[in-house]
Amino acid sequence: MTSLDDIAITIDRNGFDALDRPTIDAVLSLAHAAGASPVLCEVFADAGEPTAVRERAFGRLAMQISSGPRFEFTLAA
């Protein structure tokens, strides 16, 4: 798979089970690089979670990946 859009289309047309492990790992790598939620990553990767929950986790991860890296900081006054 070449993009998050392609992955989303595959999930929509063929179901979440159509994703292979390398694709899931690629999404997790992108999510880690973007500073995405580790909880969403865990849910997305967990085969024991219901399919609908994993699909929602993918959607949230895709949004976080697309918005780029998140930096946590505190402004000093």
Short mmCIF file of C-alpha atoms in Angstrom, two decimals:
data_model
loop_
_atom_site.label_atom_id
_atom_site.label_comp_id
_atom_site.label_asym_id
_atom_site.label_seq_id
_atom_site.Cartn_x
_atom_site.Cartn_y
_atom_site.Cartn_z
CA MET A 1 0.00 0.00 0.00
CA THR A 2 1.30 3.40 -0.86
CA SER A 3 -0.59 5.95 1.21
CA LEU A 4 -2.97 6.43 4.10
CA ASP A 5 -5.69 7.07 1.52
CA ASP A 6 -4.98 3.71 -0.12
CA ILE A 7 -5.14 2.00 3.26
CA ALA A 8 -8.44 3.69 4.06
CA ILE A 9 -9.87 2.65 0.70
CA THR A 10 -8.74 -0.93 1.28
CA ILE A 11 -10.39 -0.98 4.71
CA ASP A 12 -13.59 0.47 3.24
CA ARG A 13 -13.78 -1.92 0.30
CA ASN A 14 -12.32 -5.13 1.72
CA GLY A 15 -12.51 -4.78 5.49
CA PHE A 16 -9.82 -4.33 8.11
CA ASP A 17 -8.66 -7.94 7.77
CA ALA A 18 -7.39 -7.13 4.26
CA LEU A 19 -4.46 -5.25 5.82
CA ASP A 20 -1.27 -7.25 6.04
CA ARG A 21 1.20 -7.00 8.92
CA PRO A 22 3.75 -4.88 6.97
CA THR A 23 1.03 -2.30 6.26
CA ILE A 24 0.03 -2.16 9.92
CA ASP A 25 3.69 -1.80 10.90
CA ALA A 26 4.14 1.01 8.36
CA VAL A 27 1.19 2.92 9.84
CA LEU A 28 2.63 2.43 13.32
CA SER A 29 6.01 3.77 12.17
CA LEU A 30 4.38 6.83 10.65
CA ALA A 31 2.32 7.33 13.80
CA HIS A 32 5.38 7.12 16.01
CA ALA A 33 7.26 9.62 13.84
CA ALA A 34 4.30 12.01 13.99
CA GLY A 35 4.01 11.74 17.76
CA ALA A 36 0.56 10.17 17.52
CA SER A 37 -1.25 8.68 20.51
CA PRO A 38 0.41 5.49 21.78
CA VAL A 39 -3.00 4.27 22.97
CA LEU A 40 -4.42 4.55 19.46
CA CYS A 41 -1.38 2.71 18.12
CA GLU A 42 -1.90 -0.10 20.60
CA VAL A 43 -5.59 -0.43 19.74
CA PHE A 44 -4.89 -0.29 15.99
CA ALA A 45 -2.30 -3.08 16.24
CA ASP A 46 -4.22 -5.35 18.64
CA ALA A 47 -5.84 -8.23 16.76
CA GLY A 48 -7.94 -8.93 19.86
CA GLU A 49 -9.81 -5.63 19.57
CA PRO A 50 -13.11 -5.55 17.65
CA THR A 51 -12.74 -4.60 14.00
CA ALA A 52 -14.85 -1.44 14.34
CA VAL A 53 -12.63 -0.22 17.18
CA ARG A 54 -9.47 -0.83 15.14
CA GLU A 55 -11.00 0.98 12.17
CA ARG A 56 -11.78 4.03 14.32
CA ALA A 57 -8.25 3.93 15.75
CA PHE A 58 -6.88 3.95 12.19
CA GLY A 59 -9.01 6.98 11.32
CA ARG A 60 -7.77 8.90 14.34
CA LEU A 61 -4.16 7.87 13.67
CA ALA A 62 -4.46 8.93 10.03
CA MET A 63 -5.63 12.38 11.17
CA GLN A 64 -2.76 12.68 13.64
CA ILE A 65 -0.20 11.49 11.08
CA SER A 66 -1.53 13.91 8.46
CA SER A 67 -1.32 16.86 10.82
CA GLY A 68 2.41 16.27 11.32
CA PRO A 69 4.53 16.00 14.43
CA ARG A 70 3.11 17.28 17.67
CA PHE A 71 5.41 18.99 20.11
CA GLU A 72 4.55 19.35 23.75
CA PHE A 73 5.93 22.46 25.38
CA THR A 74 5.13 24.98 28.04
CA LEU A 75 5.31 28.71 27.48
CA ALA A 76 7.16 30.63 30.14
CA ALA A 77 5.85 34.05 31.03
#
